[in-house]
Every structure is written in structure tokens, then in C-alpha cells.
Short mmCIF file of C-alpha atoms in Angstrom, two decimals:
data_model
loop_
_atom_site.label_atom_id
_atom_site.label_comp_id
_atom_site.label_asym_id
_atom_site.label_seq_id
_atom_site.Cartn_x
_atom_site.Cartn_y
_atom_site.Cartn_z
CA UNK A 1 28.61 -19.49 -28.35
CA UNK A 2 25.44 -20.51 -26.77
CA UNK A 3 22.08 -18.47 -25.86
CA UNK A 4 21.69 -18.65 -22.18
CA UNK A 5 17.98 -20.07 -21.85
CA UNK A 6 17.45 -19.31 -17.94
CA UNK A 7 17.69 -22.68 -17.01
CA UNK A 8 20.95 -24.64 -15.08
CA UNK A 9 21.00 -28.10 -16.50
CA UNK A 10 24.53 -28.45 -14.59
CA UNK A 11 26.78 -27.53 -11.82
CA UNK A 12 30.31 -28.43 -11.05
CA UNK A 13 31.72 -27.75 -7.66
CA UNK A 14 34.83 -26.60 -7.41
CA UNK A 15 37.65 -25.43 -4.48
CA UNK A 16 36.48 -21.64 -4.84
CA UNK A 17 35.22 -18.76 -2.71
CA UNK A 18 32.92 -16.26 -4.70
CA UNK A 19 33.14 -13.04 -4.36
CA UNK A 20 30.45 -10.51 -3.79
CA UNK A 21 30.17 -9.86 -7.56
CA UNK A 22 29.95 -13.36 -8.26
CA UNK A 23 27.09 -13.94 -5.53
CA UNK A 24 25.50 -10.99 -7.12
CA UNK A 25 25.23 -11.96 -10.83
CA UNK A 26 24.12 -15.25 -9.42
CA UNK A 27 21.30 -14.37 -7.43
CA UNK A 28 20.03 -11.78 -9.58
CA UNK A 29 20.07 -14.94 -12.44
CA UNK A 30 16.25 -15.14 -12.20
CA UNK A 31 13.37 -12.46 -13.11
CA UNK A 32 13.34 -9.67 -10.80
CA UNK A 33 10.00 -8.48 -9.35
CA UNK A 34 9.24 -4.63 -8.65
CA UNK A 35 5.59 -2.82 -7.92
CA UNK A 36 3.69 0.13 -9.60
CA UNK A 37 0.26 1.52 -8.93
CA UNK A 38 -1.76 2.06 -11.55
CA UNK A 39 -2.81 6.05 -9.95
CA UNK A 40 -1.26 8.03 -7.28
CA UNK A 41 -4.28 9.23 -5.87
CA UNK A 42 -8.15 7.42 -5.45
CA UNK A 43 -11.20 9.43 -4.42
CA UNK A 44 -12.66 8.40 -0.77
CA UNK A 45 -15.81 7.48 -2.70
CA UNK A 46 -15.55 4.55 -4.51
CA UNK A 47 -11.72 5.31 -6.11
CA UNK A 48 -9.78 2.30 -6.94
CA UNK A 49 -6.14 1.51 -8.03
CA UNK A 50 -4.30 -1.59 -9.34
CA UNK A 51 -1.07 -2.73 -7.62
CA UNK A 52 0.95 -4.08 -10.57
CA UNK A 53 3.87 -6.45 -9.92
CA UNK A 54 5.84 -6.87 -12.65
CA UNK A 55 9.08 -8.94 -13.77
CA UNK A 56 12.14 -8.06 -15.58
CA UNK A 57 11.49 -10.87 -17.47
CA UNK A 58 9.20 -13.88 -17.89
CA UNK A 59 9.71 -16.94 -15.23
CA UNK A 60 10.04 -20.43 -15.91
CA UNK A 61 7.14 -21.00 -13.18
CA UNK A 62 4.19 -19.20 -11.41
CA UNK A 63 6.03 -16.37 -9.29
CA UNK A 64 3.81 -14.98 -6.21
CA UNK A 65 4.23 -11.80 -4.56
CA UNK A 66 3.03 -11.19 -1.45
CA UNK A 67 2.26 -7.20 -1.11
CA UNK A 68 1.95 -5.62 2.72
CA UNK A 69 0.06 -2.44 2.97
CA UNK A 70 1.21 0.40 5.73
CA UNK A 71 0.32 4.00 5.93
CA UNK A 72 -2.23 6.10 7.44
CA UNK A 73 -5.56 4.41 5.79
CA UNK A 74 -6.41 1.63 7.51
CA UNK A 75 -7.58 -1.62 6.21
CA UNK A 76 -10.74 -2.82 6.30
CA UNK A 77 -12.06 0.77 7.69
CA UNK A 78 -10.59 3.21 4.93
CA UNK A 79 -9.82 0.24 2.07
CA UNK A 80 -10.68 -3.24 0.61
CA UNK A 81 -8.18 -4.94 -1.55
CA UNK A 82 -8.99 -8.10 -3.79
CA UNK A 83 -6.11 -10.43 -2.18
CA UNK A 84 -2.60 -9.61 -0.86
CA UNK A 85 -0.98 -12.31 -3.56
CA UNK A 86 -0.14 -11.22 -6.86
CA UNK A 87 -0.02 -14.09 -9.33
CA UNK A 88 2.22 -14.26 -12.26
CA UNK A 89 2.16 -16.95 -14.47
CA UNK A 90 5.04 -18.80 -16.09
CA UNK A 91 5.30 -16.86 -19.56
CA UNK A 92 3.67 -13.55 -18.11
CA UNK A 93 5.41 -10.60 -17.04
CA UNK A 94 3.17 -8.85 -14.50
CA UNK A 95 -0.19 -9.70 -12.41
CA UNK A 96 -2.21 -7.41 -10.17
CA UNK A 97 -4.35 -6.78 -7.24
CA UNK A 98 -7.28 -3.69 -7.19
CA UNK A 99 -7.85 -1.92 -3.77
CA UNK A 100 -11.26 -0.16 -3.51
CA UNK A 101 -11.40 3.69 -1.18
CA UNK A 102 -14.35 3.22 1.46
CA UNK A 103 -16.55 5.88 1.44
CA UNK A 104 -17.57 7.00 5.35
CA UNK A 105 -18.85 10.25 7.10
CA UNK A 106 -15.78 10.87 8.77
CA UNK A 107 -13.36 13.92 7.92
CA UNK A 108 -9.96 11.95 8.16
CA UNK A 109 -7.82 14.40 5.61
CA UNK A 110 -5.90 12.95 3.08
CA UNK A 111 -4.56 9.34 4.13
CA UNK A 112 -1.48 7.49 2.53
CA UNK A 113 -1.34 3.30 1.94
CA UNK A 114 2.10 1.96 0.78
CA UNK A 115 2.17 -1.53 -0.82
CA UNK A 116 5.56 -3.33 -0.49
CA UNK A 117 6.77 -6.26 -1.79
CA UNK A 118 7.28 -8.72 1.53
CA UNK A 119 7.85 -11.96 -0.68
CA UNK A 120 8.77 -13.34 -3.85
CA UNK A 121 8.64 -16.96 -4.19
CA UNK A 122 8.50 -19.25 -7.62
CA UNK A 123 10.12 -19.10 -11.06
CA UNK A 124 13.53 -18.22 -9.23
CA UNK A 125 12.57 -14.84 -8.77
CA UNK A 126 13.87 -11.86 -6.60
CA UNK A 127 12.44 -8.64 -5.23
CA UNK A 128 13.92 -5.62 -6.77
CA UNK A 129 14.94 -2.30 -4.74
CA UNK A 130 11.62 -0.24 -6.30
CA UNK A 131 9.25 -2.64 -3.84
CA UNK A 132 7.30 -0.32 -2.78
CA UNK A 133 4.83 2.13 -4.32
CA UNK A 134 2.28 4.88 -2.88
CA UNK A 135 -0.81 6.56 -3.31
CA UNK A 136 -3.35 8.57 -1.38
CA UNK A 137 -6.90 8.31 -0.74
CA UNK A 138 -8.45 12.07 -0.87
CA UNK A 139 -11.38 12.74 1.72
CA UNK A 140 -14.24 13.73 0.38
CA UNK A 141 -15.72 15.24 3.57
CA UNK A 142 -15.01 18.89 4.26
CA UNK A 143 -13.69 20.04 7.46
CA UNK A 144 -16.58 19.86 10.46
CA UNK A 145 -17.65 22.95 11.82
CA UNK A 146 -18.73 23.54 15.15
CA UNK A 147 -21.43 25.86 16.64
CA UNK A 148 -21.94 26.20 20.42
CA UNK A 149 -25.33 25.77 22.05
CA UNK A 150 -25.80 27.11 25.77
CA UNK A 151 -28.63 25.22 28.19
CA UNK A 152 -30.57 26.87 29.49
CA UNK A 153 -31.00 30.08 27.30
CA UNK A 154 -31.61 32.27 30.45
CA UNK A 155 -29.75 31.65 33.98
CA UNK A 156 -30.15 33.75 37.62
CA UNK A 157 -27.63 36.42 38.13
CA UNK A 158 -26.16 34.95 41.20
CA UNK A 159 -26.35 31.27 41.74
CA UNK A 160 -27.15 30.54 38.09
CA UNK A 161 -25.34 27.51 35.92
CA UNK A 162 -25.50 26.94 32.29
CA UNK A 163 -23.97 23.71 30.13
CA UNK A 164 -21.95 24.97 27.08
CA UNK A 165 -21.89 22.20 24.38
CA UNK A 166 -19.87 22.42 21.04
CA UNK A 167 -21.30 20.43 18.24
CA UNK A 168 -19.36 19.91 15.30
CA UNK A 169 -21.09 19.50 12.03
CA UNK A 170 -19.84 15.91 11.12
CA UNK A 171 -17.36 13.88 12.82
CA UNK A 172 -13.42 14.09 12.67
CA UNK A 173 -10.40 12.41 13.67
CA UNK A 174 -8.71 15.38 13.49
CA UNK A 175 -8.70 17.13 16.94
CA UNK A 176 -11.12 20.44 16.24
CA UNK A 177 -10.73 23.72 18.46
CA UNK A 178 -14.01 25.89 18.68
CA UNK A 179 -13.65 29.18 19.38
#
């Protein structure tokens, strides 16, 4: 018997249709990437997290993953990240990227940013079917208050106008109802 070193040095052809099994173990012949964050939640002000790509297994050559971000932070207003290419060299068996909260005066709530694996390329590698991972960034605003202020003070009985103005404390993104 002979120890399988990850490398085809030969292939025959022959008069044969594979079946989905066979296509299977033959595709999933190389490394297989999947993501991780390092935390599950960052603070608004100044948090950060590591997106970790790692391999099943080391790769014969540098494998890149490119990572997409989605949710409801938004990037660059809410978030930085380092790069959107995670780098890992042949022998290694994971690489990283660090994204960075933005602190603001805005009460936004607690937002969500998903990272997902949107390529693999390099070292024969394949995305696995845990590609994506979450976390949140937690506001560190409270919710605005509001306070109404009436102009002017003092109006005439019967022809008299006044402006009613609610002003919140800070602002929000978050429709706010005075009462």
C-alpha cells in the first residue's frame, strides 16, 4: 500500500461515467476551507473580531479566500475591516482578517455583519458548507429621548399660533414617537 500524498502525478482516461459519489470524493480531494469569528459580539466603541478561515488540512499552495460581509452594519459607516482576502500559505492551516466597530453618536440598536466565504481559489481547495459566520456590534448609545418645546410661550386666545417642536436627545435611526 501507498500513503496518498495529495498530489496526482497521473491520470488514465478511461470509457466511464462517474457517479455522484465518485464526483464527490474527487472534488472534495483538496483542503476544504470553512470561517469562524474569533467573538460573537464587538462593542460599538472600538470592539474588534478576527475572521478566521481555516483548512481541513494544509495545501500544497497559497489558498485565498475571499470573505463578503452582509447584515445590518454597514461598511465603512458602522465597520472597517483590514482586507476582504484571507491568505493561507502553503503548509498553514488558517489565515485571518480583523474588522474594527466604529464608534458614532447615533442610536442604531444592535446591528448584525455576516462574513461568507464567496471564493476559494489555490492549493486545490474548496469552500465547505459552515461559510459563513456572525457576530453583532452592540450600540453603545442609549435610546434618545425627546422633550417638546412650544414657540412662543404665550399665544392670543383667538387668532393665536404656536410651533410645537420635538427634540430628541441624540440622533436615531430608529423611528422615535413622542408623546
Amino acid at each position: 500500500l501507498y500513503a496518498w500524498d495529495g498530489l496526482i502525478d497521473e491520470v488514465r482516461i478511461y470509457d466511464h461515467s462517474l457517479s455522484q459519489g465518485e464526483i464527490d470524493a474527487l472534488v472534495a480531494a483538496g483542503p476544504v476551507a470553512s470561517l469562524t469569528t474569533s467573538t460573537t459580539s464587538i462593542a460599538e466603541n472600538g470592539g474588534m473580531v478576527s475572521v478566521i478561515a481555516t483548512l481541513d488540512a494544509t495545501a500544497s499552495a497559497t489558498v485565498n479566500v475571499v470573505v463578503g460581509f452582509t447584515g445590518t452594519a454597514n461598511d465603512p459607516a458602522d465597520y472597517t475591516k483590514s482586507g476582504s482576502t484571507i491568505s493561507i500559505t502553503s503548509g498553514s492551516t488558517s489565515g485571518s482578517i480583523s474588522v474594527t466597530a466604529l464608534n458614532d453618536s447615533t442610536y442604531e440598536g444592535t446591528e448584525t455583519v455576516t462574513a461568507s466565504i464567496t471564493s476559494v481559489s489555490g492549493g486545490e481547495a474548496a469552500s465547505s458548507t459552515n461559510s459563513v459566520s456572525s457576530f453583532t456590534i452592540t450600540d453603545d448609545e442609549a435610546q434618545p429621548t425627546g422633550t417638546l418645546q412650544v414657540s412662543p410661550s404665550t399665544i392670543a386666545e383667538n387668532l393665536g399660533a404656536a410651533v410645537v417642536t420635538a427634540v430628541l436627545s441624540h440622533l436615531s435611526v430608529e423611528v422615535v414617537t413622542v408623546n
